[in-house]
PDB file of C-alpha atoms in Angstrom:
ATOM      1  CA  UNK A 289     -15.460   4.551  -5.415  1.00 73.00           C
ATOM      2  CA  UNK A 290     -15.047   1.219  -3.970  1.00 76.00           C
ATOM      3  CA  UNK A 291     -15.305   1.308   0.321  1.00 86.00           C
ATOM      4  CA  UNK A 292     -13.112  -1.081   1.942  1.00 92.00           C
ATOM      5  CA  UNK A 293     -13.975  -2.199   5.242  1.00 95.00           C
ATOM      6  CA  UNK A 294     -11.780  -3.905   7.714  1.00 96.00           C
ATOM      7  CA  UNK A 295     -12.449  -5.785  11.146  1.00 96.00           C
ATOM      8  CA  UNK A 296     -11.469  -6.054  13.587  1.00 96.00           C
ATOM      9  CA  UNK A 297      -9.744  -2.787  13.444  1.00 95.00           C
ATOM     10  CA  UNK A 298      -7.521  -4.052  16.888  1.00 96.00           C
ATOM     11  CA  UNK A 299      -6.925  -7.243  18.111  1.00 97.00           C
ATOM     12  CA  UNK A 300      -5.205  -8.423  20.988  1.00 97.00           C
ATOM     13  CA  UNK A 301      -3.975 -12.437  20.714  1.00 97.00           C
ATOM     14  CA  UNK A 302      -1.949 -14.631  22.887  1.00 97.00           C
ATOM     15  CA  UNK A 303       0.869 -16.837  20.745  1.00 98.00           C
ATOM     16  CA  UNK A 304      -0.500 -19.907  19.646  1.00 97.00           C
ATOM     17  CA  UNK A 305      -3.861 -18.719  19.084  1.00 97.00           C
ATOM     18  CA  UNK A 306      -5.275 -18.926  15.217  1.00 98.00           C
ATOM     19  CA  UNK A 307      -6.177 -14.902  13.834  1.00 97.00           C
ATOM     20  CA  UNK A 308      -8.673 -13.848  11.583  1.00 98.00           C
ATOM     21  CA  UNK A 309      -8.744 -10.631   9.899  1.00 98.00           C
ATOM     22  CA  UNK A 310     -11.823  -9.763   7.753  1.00 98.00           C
ATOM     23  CA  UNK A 311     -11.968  -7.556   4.422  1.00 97.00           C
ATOM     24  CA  UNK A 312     -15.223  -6.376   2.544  1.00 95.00           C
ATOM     25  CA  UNK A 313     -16.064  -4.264  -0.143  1.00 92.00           C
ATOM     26  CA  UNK A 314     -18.813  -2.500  -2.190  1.00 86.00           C
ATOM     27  CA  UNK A 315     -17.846  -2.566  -5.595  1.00 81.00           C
ATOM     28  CA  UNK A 316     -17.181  -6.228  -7.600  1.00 77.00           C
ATOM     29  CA  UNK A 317     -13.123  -6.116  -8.235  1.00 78.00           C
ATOM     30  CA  UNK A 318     -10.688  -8.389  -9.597  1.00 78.00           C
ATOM     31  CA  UNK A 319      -8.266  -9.564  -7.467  1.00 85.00           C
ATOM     32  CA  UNK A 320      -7.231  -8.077  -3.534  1.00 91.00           C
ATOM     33  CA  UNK A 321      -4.288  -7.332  -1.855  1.00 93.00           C
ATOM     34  CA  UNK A 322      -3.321  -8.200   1.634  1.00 96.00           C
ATOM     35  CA  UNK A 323      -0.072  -6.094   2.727  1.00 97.00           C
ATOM     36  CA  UNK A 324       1.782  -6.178   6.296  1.00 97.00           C
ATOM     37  CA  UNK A 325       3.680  -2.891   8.015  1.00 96.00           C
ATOM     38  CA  UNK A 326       5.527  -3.831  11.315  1.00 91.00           C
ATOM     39  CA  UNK A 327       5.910  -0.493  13.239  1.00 85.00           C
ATOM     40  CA  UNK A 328       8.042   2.002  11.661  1.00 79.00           C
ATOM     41  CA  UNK A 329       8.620  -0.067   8.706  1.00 79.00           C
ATOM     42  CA  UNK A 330       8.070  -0.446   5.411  1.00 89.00           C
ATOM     43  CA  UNK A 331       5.008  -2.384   4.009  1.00 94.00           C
ATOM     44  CA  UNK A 332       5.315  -5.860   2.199  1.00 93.00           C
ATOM     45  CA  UNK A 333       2.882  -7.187  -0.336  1.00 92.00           C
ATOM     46  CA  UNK A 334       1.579 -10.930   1.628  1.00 94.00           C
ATOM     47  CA  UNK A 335      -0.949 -12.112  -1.356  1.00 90.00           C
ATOM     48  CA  UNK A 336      -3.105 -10.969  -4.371  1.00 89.00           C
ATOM     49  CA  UNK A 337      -6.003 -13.070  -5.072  1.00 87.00           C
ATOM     50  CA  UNK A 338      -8.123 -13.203  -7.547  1.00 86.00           C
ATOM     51  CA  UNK A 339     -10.409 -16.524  -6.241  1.00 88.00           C
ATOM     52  CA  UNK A 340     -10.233 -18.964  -3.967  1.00 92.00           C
ATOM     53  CA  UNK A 341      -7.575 -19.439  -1.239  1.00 95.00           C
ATOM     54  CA  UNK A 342      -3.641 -18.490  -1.028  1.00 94.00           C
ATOM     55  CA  UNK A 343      -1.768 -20.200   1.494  1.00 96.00           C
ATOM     56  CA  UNK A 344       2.148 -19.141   2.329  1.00 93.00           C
ATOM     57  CA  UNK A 345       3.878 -20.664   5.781  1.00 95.00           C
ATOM     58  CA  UNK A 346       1.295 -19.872   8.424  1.00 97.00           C
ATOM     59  CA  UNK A 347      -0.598 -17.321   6.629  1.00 97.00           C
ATOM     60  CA  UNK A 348      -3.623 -18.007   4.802  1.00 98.00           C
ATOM     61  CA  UNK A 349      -5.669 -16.218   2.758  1.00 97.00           C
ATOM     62  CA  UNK A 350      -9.158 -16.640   1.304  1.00 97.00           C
ATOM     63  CA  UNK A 351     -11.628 -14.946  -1.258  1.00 95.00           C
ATOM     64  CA  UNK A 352     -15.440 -14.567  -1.913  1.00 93.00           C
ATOM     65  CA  UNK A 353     -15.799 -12.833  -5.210  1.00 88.00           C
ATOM     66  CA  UNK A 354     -19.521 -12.932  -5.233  1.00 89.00           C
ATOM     67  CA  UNK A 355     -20.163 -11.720  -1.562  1.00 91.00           C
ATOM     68  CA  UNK A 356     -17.137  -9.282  -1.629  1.00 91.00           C
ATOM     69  CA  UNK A 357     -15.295 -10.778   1.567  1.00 95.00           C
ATOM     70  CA  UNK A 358     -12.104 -12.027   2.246  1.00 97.00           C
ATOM     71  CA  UNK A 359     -10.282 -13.135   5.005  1.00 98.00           C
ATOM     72  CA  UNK A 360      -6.689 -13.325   6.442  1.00 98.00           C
ATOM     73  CA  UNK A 361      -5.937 -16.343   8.584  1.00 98.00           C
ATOM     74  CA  UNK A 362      -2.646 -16.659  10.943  1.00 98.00           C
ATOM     75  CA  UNK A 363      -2.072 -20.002  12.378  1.00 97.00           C
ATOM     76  CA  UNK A 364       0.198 -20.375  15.492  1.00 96.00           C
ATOM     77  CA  UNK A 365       0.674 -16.642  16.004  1.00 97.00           C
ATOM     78  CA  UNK A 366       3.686 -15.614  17.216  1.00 97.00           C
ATOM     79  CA  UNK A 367       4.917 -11.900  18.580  1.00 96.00           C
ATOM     80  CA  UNK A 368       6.643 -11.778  15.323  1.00 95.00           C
ATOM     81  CA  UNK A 369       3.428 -11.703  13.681  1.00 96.00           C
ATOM     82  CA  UNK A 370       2.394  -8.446  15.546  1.00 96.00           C
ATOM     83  CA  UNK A 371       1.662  -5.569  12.554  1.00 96.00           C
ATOM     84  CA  UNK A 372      -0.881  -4.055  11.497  1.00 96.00           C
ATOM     85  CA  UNK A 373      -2.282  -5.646   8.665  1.00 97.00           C
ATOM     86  CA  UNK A 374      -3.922  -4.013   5.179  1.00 97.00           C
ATOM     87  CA  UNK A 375      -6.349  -5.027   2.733  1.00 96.00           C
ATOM     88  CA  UNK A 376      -6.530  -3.529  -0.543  1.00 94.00           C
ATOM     89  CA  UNK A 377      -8.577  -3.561  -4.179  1.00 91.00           C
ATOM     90  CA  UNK A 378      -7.022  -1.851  -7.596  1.00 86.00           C
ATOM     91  CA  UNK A 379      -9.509   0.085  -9.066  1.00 77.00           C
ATOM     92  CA  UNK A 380     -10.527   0.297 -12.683  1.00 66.00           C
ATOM     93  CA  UNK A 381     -10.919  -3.379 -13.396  1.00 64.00           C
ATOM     94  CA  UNK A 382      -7.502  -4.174 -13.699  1.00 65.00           C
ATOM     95  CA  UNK A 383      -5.502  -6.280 -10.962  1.00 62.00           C
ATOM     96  CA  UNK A 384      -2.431  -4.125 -11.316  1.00 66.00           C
ATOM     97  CA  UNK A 385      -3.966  -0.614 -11.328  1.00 78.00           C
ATOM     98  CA  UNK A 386      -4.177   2.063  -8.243  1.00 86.00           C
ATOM     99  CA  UNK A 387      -5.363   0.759  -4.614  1.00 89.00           C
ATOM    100  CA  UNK A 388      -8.083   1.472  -2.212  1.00 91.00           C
ATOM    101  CA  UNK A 389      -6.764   0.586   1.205  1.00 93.00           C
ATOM    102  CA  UNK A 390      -8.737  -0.848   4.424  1.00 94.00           C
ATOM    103  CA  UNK A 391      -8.350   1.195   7.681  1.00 94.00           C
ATOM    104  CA  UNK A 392      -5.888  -1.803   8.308  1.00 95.00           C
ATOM    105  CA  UNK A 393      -6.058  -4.000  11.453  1.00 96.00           C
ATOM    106  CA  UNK A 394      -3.630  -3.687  14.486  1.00 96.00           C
ATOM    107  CA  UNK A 395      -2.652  -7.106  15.507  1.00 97.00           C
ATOM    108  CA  UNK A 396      -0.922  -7.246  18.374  1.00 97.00           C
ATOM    109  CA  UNK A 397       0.193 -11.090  19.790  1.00 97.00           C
ATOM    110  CA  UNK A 398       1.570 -10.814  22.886  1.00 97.00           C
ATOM    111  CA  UNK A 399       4.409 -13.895  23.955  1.00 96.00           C
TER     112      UNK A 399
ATOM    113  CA  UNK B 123      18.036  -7.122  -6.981  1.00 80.00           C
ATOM    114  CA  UNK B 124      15.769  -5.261  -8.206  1.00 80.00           C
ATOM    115  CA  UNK B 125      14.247  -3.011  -5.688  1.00 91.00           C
ATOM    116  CA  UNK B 126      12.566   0.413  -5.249  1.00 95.00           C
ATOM    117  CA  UNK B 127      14.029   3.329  -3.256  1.00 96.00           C
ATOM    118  CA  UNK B 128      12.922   6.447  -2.045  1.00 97.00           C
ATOM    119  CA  UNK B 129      15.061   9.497  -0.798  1.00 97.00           C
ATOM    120  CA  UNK B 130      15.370  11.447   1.771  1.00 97.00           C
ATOM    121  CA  UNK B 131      14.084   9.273   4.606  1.00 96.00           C
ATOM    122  CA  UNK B 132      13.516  11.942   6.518  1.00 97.00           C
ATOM    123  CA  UNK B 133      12.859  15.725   5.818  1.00 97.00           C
ATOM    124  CA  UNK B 134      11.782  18.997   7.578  1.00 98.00           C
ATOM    125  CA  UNK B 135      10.833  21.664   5.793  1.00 97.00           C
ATOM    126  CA  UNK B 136       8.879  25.107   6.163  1.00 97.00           C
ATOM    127  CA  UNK B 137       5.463  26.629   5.594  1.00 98.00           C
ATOM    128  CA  UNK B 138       6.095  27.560   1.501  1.00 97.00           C
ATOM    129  CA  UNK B 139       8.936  25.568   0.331  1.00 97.00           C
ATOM    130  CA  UNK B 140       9.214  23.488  -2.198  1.00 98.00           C
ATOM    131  CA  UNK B 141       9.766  20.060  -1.829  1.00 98.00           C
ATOM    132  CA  UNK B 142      10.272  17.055  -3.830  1.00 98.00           C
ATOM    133  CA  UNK B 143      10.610  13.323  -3.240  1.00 98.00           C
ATOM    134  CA  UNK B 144      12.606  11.344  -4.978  1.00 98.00           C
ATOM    135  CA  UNK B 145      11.130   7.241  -6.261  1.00 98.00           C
ATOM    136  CA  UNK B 146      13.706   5.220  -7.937  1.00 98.00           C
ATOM    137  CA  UNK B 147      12.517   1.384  -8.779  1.00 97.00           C
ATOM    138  CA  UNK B 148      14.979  -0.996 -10.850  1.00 95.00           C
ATOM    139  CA  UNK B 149      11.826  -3.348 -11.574  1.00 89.00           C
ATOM    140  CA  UNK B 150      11.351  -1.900 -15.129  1.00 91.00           C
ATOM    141  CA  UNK B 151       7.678  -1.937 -14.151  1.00 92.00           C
ATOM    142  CA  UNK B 152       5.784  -0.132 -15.845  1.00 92.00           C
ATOM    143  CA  UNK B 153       3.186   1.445 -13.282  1.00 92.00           C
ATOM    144  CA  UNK B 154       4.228   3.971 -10.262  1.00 96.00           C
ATOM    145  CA  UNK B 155       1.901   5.229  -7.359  1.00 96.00           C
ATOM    146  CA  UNK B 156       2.652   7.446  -4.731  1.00 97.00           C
ATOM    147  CA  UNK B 157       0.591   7.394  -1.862  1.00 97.00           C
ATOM    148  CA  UNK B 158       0.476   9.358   1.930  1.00 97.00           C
ATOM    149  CA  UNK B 159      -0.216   7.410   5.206  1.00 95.00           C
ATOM    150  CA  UNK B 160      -2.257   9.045   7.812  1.00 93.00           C
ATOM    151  CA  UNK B 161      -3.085   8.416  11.374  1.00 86.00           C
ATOM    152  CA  UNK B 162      -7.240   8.039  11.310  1.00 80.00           C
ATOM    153  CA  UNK B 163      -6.944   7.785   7.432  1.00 84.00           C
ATOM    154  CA  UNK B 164      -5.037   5.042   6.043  1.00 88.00           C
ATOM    155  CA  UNK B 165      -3.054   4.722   3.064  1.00 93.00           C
ATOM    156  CA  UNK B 166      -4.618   7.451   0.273  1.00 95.00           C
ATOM    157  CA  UNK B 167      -3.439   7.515  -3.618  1.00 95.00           C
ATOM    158  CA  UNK B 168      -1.764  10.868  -4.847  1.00 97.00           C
ATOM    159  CA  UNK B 169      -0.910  10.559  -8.299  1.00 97.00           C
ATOM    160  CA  UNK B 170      -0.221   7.823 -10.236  1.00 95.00           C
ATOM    161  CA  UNK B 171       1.633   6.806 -13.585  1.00 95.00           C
ATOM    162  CA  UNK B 172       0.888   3.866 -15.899  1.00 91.00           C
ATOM    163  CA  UNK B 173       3.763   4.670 -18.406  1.00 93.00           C
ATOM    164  CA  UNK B 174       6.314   7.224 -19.046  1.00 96.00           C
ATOM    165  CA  UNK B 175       4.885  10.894 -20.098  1.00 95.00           C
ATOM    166  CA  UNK B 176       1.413   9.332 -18.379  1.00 95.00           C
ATOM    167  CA  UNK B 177       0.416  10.600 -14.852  1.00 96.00           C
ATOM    168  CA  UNK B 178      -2.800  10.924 -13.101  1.00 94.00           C
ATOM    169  CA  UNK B 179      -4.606  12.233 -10.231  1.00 95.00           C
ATOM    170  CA  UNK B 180      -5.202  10.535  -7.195  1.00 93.00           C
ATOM    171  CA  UNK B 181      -8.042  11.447  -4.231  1.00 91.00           C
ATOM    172  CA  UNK B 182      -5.299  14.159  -2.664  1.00 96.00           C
ATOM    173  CA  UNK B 183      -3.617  15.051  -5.615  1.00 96.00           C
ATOM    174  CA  UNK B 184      -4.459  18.870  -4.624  1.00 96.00           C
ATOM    175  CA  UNK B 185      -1.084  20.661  -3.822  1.00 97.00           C
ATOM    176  CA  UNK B 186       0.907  17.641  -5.428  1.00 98.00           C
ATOM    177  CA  UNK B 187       2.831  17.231  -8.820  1.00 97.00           C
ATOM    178  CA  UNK B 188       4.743  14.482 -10.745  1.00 98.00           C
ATOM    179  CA  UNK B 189       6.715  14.094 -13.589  1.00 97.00           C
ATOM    180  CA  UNK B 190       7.135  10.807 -15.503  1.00 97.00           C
ATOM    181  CA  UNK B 191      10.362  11.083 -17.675  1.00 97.00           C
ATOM    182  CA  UNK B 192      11.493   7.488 -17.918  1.00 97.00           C
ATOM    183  CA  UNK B 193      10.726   4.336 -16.869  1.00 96.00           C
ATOM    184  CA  UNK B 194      12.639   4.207 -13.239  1.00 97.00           C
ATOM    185  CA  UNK B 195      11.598   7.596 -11.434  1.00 98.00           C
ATOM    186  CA  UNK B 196       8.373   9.261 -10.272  1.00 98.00           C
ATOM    187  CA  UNK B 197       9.416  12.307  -8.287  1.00 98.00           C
ATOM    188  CA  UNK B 198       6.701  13.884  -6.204  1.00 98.00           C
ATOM    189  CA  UNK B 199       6.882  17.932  -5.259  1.00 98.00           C
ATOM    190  CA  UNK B 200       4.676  19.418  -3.209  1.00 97.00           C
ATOM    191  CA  UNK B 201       4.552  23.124  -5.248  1.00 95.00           C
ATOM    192  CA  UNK B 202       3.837  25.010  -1.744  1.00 97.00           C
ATOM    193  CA  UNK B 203       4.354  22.873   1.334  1.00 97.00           C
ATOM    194  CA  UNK B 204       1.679  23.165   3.861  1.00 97.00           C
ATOM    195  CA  UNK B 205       1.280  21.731   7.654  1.00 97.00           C
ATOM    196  CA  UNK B 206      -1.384  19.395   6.482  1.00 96.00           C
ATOM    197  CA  UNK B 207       1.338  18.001   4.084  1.00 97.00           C
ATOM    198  CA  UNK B 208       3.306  16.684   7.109  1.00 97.00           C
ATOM    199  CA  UNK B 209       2.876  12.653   6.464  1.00 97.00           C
ATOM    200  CA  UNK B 210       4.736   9.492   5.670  1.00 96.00           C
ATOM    201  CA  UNK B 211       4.715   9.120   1.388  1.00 98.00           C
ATOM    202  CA  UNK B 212       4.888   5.359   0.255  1.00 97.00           C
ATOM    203  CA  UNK B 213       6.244   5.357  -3.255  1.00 97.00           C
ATOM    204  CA  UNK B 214       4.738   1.665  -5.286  1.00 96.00           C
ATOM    205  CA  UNK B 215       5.385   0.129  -8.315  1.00 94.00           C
ATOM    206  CA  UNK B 216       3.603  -2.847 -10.343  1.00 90.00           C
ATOM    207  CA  UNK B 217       3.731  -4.542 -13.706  1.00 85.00           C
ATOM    208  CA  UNK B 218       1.147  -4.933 -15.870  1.00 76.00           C
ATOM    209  CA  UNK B 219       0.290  -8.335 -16.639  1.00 67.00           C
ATOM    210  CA  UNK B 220      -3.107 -10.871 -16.827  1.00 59.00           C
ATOM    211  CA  UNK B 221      -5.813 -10.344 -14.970  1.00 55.00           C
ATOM    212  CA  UNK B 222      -5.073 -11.699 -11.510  1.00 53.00           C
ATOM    213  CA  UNK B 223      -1.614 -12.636 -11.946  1.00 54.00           C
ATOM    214  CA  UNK B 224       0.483 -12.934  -8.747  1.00 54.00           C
ATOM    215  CA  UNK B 225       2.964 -10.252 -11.083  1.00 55.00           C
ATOM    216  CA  UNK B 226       0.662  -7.500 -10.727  1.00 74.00           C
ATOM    217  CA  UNK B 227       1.575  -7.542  -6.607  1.00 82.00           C
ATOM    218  CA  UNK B 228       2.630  -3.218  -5.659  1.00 89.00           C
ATOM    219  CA  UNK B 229       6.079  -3.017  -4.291  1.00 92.00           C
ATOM    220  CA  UNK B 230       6.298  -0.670  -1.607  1.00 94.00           C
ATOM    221  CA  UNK B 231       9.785   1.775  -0.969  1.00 96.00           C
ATOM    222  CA  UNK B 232      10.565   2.242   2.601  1.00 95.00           C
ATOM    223  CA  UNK B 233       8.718   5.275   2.911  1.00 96.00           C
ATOM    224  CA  UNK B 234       9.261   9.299   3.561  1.00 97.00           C
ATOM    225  CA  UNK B 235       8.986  10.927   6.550  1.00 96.00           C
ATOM    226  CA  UNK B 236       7.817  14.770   5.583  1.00 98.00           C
ATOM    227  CA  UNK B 237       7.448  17.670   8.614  1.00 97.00           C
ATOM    228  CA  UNK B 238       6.320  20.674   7.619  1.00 97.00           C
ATOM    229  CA  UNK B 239       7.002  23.734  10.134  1.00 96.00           C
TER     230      UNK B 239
END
């Protein structure tokens, strides 16, 4: 079973400042998921990456298949931004196949 | 647009009833997951489906039971409700397509709130 491991697993910003959300994991996968939840809500899919780096708007997000990392960048945070946010790797060696979630990180960017 | 539904919202139920959640997605995708979100645990898989008359266990799949009839729906029942049932269910869908294509993203439905009394 793969173990994900998030950090930080809270984190406390001021608007403005750049975020960084870390993701590791034991066993080699394909691609990784980054959701979002805002509280009460729903969650949204952000990226799935197989390699490399994914950038959309202010979000960024980055991959290291060989040392089984990835990160979540935020540039410019802003209040809106304040979620908690997930990592997750499918299983079975497919990219579309059943997740193993992170703890998920509670970001929290105050104005 | 397509999208993926779940109903109720919200439901209370008691100690031994039988319950079931309803997933609707208009996606046409092929793959379903349900999945139960925990304080101090996270998100957890239940059961999954990769195709109709296909379904599979998850890591809590233990008091759970689907049905995969068509394309569109994966209902979940819990058989015997229980307190530790009381949660908030995710229902997901996703196609399957190449390895690492940006298709293969899991939608999520807005989620069901379950108390069991």
């Amino acid at each position: 079973k793969n173990e994900v491991e998030q950090s930080p697993q809270n984190l406390t910003a001021q608007e403005g400042e750049f975020i960084t959300i870390n993701c590791s994991y034991s066993v080699g996968i394909s691609a990784l998921h980054w959701l979002q939840q805002h509280p009460g809500g729903g969650i949204v899919s952000l990226f799935m990456l197989s390699s490399g780096k994914k950038k959309h708007g202010r979000l960024i997000a980055t991959i290291n298949i060989q040392e089984k990392h990835s990160s979540l960048h935020i540039t410019a945070s802003h209040p809106r931004d304040s979620a908690v946010y997930i990592c997750a790797v499918p299983s079975g060696g497919t990219s579309y196949g059943k997740l193993t979630f992170g703890q998920g990180t509670i970001l929290t960017v105050h104005p | 647009d397509a999208e993926i539904t779940q109903s109720p919202r919200h439901k209370i139920t008691e100690t031994g009833r039988q319950v079931t959640l309803a997933c609707h997605q208009t996606w046409n995708h092929n793959n379903m997951f349900w999945y139960r979100q925990d304080l101090g645990h996270g998100l957890r898989l239940i059961h999954y489906s990769y195709g109709v008359q296909d379904t599979n266990k998850g890591e809590v799949s233990d008091g759970y039971s689907v049905s995969r009839s068509n394309t569109e729906d994966l209902p979940l029942t819990l058989e015997s409700a229980a307190s530790s049932q009381t949660s908030v269910y995710f229902c997901a869908s996703s196609e399957s397509v190449g390895l690492g294509s940006s298709y293969n993203e899991q939608f999520f439905g807005p989620g069901t709130r379950l108390t069991v009394l």
